mmCIF file of C-alpha atoms in Angstrom:
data_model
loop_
_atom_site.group_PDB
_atom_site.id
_atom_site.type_symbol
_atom_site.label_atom_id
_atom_site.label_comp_id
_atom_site.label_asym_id
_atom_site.label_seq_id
_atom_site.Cartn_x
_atom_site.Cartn_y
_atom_site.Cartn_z
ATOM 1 C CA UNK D 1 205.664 -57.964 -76.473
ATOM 2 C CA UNK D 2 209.349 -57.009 -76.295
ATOM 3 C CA UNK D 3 211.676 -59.757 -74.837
ATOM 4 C CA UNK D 4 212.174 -57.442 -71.633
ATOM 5 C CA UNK D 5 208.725 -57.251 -71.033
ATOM 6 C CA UNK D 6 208.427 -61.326 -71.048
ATOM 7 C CA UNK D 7 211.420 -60.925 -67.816
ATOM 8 C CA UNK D 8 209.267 -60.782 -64.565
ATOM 9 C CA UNK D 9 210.246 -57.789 -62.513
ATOM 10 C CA UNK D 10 209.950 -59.847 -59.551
ATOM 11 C CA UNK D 11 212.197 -63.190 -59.996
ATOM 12 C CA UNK D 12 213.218 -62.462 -63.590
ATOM 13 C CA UNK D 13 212.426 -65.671 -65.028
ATOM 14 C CA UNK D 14 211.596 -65.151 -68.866
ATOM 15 C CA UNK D 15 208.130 -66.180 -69.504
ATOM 16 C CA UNK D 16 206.708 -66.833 -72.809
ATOM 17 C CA UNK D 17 205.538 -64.515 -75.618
ATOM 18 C CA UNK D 18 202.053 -63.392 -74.891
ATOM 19 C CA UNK D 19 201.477 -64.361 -71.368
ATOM 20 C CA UNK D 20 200.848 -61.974 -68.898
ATOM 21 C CA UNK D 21 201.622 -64.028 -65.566
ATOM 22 C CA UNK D 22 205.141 -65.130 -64.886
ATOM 23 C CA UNK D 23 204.855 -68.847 -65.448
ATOM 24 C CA UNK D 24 207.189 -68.903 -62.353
ATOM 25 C CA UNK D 25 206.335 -66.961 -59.432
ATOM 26 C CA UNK D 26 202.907 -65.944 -61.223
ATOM 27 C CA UNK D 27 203.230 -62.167 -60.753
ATOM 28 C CA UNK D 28 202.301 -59.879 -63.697
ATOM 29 C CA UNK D 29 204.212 -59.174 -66.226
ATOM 30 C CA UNK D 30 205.836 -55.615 -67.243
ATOM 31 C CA UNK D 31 203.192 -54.924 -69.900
ATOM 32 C CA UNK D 32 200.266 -56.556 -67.979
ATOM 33 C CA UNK D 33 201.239 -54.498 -64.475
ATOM 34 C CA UNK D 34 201.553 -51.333 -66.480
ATOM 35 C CA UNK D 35 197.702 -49.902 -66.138
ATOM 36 C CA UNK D 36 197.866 -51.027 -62.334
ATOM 37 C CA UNK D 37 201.438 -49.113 -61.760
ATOM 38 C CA UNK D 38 200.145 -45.956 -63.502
ATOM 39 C CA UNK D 39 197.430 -46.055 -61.307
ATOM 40 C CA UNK D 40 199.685 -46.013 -57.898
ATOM 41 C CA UNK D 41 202.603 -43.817 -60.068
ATOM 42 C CA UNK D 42 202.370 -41.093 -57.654
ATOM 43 C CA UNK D 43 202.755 -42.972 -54.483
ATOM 44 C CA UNK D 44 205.907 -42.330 -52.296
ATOM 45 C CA UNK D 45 206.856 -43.504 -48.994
ATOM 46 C CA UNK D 46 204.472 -45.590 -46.576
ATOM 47 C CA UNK D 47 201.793 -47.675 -48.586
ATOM 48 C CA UNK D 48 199.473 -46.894 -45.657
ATOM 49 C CA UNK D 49 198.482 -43.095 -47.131
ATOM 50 C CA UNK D 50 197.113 -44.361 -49.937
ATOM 51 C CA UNK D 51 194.339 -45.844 -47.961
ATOM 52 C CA UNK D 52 193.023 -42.548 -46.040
ATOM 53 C CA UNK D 53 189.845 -42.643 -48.411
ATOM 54 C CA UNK D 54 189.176 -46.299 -47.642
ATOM 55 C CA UNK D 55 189.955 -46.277 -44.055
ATOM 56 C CA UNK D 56 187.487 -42.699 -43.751
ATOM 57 C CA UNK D 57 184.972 -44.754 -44.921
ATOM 58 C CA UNK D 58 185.114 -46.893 -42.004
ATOM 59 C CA UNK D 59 183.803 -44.266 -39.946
ATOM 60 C CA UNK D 60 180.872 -42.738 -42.516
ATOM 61 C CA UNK D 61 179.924 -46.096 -42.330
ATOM 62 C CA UNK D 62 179.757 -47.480 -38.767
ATOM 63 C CA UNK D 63 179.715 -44.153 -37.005
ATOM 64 C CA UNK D 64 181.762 -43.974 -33.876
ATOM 65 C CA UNK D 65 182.736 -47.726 -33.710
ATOM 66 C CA UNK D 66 184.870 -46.876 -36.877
ATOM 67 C CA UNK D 67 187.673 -45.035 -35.198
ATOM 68 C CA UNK D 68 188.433 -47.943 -32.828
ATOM 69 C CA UNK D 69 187.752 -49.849 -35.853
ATOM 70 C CA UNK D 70 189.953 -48.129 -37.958
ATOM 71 C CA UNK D 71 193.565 -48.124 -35.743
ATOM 72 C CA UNK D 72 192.649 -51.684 -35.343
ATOM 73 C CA UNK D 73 192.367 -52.428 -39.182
ATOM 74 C CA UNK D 74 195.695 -49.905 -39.912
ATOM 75 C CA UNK D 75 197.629 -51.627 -37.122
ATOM 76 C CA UNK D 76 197.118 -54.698 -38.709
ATOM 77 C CA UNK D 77 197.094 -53.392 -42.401
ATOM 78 C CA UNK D 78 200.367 -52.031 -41.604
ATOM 79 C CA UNK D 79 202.088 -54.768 -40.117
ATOM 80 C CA UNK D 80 201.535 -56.953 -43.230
ATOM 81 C CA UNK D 81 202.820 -54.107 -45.770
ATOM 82 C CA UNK D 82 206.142 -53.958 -43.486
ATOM 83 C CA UNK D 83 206.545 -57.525 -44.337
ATOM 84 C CA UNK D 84 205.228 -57.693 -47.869
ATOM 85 C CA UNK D 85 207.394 -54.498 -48.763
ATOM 86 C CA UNK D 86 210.301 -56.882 -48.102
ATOM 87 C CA UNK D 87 209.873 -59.089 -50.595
ATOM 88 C CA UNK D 88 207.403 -57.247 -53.380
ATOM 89 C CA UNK D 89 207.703 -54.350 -55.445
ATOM 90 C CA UNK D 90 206.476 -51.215 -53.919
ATOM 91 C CA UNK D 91 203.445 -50.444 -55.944
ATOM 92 C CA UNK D 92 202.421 -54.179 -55.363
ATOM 93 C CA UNK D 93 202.716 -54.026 -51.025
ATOM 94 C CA UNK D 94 200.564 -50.669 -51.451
ATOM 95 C CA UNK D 95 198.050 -52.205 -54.111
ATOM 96 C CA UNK D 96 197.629 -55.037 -52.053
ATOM 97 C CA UNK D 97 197.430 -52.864 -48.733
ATOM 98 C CA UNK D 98 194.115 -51.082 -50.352
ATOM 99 C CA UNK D 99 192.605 -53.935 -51.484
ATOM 100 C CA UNK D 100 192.888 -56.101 -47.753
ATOM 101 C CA UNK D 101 191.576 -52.711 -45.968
ATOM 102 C CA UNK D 102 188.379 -52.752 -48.214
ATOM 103 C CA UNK D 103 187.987 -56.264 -47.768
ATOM 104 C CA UNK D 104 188.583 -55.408 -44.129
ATOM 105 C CA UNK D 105 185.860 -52.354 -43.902
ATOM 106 C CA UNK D 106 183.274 -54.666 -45.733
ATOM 107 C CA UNK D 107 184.034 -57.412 -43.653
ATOM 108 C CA UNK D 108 183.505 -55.411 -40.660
ATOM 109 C CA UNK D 109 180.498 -53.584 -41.363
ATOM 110 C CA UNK D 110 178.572 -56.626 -42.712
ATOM 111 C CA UNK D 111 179.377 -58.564 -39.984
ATOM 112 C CA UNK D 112 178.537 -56.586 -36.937
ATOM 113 C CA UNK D 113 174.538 -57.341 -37.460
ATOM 114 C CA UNK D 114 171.737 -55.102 -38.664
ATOM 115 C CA UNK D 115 171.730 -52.896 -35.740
ATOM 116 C CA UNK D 116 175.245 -51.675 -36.505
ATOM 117 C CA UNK D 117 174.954 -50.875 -40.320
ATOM 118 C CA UNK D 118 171.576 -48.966 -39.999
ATOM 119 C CA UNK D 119 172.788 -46.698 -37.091
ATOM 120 C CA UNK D 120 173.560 -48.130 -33.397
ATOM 121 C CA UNK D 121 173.628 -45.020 -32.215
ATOM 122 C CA UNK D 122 169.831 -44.204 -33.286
ATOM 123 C CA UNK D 123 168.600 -42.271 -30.599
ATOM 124 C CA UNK D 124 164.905 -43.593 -31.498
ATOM 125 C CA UNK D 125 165.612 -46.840 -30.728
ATOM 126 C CA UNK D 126 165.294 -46.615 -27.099
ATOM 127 C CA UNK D 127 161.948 -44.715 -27.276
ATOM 128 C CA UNK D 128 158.645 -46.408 -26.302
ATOM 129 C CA UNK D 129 156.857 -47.637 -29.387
ATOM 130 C CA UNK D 130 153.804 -45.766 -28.563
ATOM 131 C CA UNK D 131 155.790 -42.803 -28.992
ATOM 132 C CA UNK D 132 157.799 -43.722 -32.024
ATOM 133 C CA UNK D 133 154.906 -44.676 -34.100
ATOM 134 C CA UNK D 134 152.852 -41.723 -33.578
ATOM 135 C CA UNK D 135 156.273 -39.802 -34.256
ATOM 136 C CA UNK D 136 158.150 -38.446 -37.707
ATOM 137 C CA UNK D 137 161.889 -38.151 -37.115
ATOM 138 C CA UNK D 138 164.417 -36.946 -39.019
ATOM 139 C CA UNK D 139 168.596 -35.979 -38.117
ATOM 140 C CA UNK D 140 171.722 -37.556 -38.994
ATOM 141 C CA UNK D 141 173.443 -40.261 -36.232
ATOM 142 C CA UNK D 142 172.659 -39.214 -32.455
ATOM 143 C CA UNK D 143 170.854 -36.436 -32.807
ATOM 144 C CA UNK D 144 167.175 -36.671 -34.002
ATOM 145 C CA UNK D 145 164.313 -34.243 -34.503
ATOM 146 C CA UNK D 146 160.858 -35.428 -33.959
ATOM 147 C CA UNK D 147 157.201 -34.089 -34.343
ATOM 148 C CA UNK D 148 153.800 -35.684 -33.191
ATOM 149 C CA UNK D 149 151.545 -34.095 -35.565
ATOM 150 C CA UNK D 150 148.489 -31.953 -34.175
ATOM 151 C CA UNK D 151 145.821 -34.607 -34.946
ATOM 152 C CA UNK D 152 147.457 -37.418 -33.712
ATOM 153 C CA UNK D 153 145.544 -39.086 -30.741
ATOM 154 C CA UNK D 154 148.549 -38.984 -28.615
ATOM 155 C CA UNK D 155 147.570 -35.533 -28.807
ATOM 156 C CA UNK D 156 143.871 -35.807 -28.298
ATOM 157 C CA UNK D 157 141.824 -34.101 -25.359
ATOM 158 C CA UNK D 158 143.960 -30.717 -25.678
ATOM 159 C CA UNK D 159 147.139 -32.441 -24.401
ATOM 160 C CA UNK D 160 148.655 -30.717 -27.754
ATOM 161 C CA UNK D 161 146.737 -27.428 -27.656
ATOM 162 C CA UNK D 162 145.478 -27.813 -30.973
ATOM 163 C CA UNK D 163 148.973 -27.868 -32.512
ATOM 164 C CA UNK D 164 151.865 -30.324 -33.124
ATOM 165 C CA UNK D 165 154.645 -31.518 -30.841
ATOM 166 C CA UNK D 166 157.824 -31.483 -31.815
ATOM 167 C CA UNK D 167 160.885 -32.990 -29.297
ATOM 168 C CA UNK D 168 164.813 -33.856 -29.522
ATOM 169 C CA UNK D 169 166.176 -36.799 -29.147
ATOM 170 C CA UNK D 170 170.056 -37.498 -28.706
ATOM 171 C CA UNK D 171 172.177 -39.618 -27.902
ATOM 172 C CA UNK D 172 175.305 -38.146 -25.357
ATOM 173 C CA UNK D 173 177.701 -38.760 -22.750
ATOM 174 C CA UNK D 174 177.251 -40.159 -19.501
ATOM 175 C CA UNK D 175 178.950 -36.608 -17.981
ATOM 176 C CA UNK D 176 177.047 -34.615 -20.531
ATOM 177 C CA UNK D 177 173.420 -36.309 -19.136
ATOM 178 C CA UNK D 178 174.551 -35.813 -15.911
ATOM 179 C CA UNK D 179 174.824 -32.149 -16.792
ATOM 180 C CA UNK D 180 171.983 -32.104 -18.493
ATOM 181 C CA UNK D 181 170.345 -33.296 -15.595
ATOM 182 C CA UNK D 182 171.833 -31.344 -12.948
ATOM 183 C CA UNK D 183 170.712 -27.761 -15.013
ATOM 184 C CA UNK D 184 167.722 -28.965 -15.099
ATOM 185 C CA UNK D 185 167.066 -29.502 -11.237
ATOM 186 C CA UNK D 186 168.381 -26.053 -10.723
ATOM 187 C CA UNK D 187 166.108 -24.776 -13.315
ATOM 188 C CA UNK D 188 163.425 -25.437 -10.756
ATOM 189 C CA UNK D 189 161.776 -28.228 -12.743
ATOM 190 C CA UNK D 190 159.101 -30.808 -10.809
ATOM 191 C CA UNK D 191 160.649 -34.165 -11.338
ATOM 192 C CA UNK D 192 158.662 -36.807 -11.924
ATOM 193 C CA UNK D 193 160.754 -40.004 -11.601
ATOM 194 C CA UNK D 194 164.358 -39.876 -10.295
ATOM 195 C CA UNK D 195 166.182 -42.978 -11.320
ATOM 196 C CA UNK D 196 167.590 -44.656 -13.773
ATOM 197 C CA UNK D 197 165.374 -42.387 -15.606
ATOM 198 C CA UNK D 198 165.437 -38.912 -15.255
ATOM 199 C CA UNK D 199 161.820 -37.482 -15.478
ATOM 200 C CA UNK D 200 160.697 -33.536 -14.841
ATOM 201 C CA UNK D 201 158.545 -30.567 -15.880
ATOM 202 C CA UNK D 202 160.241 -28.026 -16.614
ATOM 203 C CA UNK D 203 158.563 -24.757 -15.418
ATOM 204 C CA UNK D 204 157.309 -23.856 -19.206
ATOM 205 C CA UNK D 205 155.534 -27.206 -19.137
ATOM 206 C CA UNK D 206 158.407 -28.663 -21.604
ATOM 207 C CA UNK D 207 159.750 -32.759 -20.057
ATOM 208 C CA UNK D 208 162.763 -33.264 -19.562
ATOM 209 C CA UNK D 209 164.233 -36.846 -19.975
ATOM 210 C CA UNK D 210 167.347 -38.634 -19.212
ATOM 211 C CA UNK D 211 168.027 -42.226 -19.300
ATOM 212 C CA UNK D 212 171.156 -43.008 -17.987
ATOM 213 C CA UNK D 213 171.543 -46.723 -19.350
ATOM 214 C CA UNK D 214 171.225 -45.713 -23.009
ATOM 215 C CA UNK D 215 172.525 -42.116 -22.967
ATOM 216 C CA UNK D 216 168.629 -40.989 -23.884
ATOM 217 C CA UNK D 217 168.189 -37.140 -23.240
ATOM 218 C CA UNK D 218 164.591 -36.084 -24.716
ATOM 219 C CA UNK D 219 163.344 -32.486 -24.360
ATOM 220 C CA UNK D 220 159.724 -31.673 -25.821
ATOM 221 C CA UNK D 221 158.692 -28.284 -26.792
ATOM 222 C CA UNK D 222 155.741 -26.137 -24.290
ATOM 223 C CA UNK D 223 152.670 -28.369 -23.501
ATOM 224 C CA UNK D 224 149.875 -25.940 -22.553
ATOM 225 C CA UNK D 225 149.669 -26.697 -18.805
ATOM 226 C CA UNK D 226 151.649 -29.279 -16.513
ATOM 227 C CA UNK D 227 148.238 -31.596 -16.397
ATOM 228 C CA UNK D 228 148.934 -32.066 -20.094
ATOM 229 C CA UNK D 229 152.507 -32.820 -19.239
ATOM 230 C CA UNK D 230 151.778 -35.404 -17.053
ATOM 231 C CA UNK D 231 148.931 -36.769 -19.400
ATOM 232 C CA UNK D 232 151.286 -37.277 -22.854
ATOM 233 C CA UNK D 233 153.876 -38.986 -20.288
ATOM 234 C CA UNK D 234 151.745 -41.678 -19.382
ATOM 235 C CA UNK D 235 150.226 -41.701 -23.159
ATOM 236 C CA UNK D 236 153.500 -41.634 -24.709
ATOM 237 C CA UNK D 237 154.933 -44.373 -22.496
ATOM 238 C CA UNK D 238 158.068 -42.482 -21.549
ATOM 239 C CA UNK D 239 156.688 -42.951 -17.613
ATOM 240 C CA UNK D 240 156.794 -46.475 -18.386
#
């Protein structure tokens, strides 16, 4: 180590030969902050764009809590790089900028329970565990597809006609169910509860369903007659 690379960049106090801490303020030496500088060599401007792929993650991760989540995290991610640009080298304020937001995202996501990091916005969640279990569901976020298999006794007694079920579930907007609902009356479908719960046959002998309290809209594929209809609602507990 040359004797410039023993003089801390930071308060200059000369350290001794092979340390790589200042022995006064503790920051790393020339030499020892090399690697870590190379890394952020390219960076120019505001520390905060080199944490786009750690604060994206926030949402991939949490879904739609992690824009809310995210200005929060920047707002406050930013305010301490104003104040730590002040005083620290650039590459330091933007090294330690990346490191508090992934310490913020984990933090975040590991604290906000189970029901948060598998999904909150699982549109299964809300269906009646009758219906769930005899279901296989697959889809990404809000928007699941679902099939009852043919033999499956939720099916039994020709409620199925001999074939398997398959339905939508998503997850939407309080206006966008309220559309949903709306098109559906006008499709000239027999409703079967009008509530909370939104509950018709459409004239094809699909059901419609709309729950307004957890943004639920179902729709089933053809049942082969409307007493079929009514007979998977009350197996399937969706009629409650």
């Amino acid at each position: 180590m040359s004797v410039l690379d023993q003089i801390c960049d930071y308060c200059s106090h000369r350290s001794q030969a092979g340390t790589t801490g200042c022995s006064n303020c503790g920051a790393p030496l020339a030499k020892a902050a090399a690697p870590i500088a190379a890394a952020v060599s390219g960076f120019s401007g505001d520390p905060l764009a080199l944490l786009g792929p750690v604060v994206a993650s926030a949402d991939k991760l949490i879904g739609p809590a992690g824009k809310s989540i995210e200005g929060a995290v920047k707002g406050a991610a930013k305010s301490a790089l104003s104040e730590a640009g002040m005083r620290l080298p650039q590459w330091i304020a933007a090294l330690v900028g990346v490191i508090a937001m992934a310490a913020a995202v984990f933090f975040l996501v590991n604290s906000c329970g189970p029901e948060l990091r598998s999904g909150w916005t699982s549109p299964t969640r809300t269906l009646p565990q009758t219906l769930l279990s005899a279901s296989t569901c697959s889809g990404p976020g809000e928007d699941e597809q679902c099939v009852i298999a043919a033999g499956n006794p939720l099916l039994s007694a020709g409620i199925g006609g001999g074939r398997e079920l398959a339905y939508a579930a998503r997850v939407v907007s309080p206006q966008q169910l309220s559309n949903d609902v709306l098109r559906w009356r006008s499709a000239g479908a027999t409703v079967v509860a009008d509530g909370t719960t939104f509950i018709a046959i459409s004239p094809t002998w699909n059901i419609w369903y709309a729950d307004s309290q957890s943004g639920l809209r179902l729709e089933t594929g053809a049942l082969p007659n409307a007493a079929a209809a009514r007979a998977f609602l009350m197996r399937s507990g969706l009629l409650g």
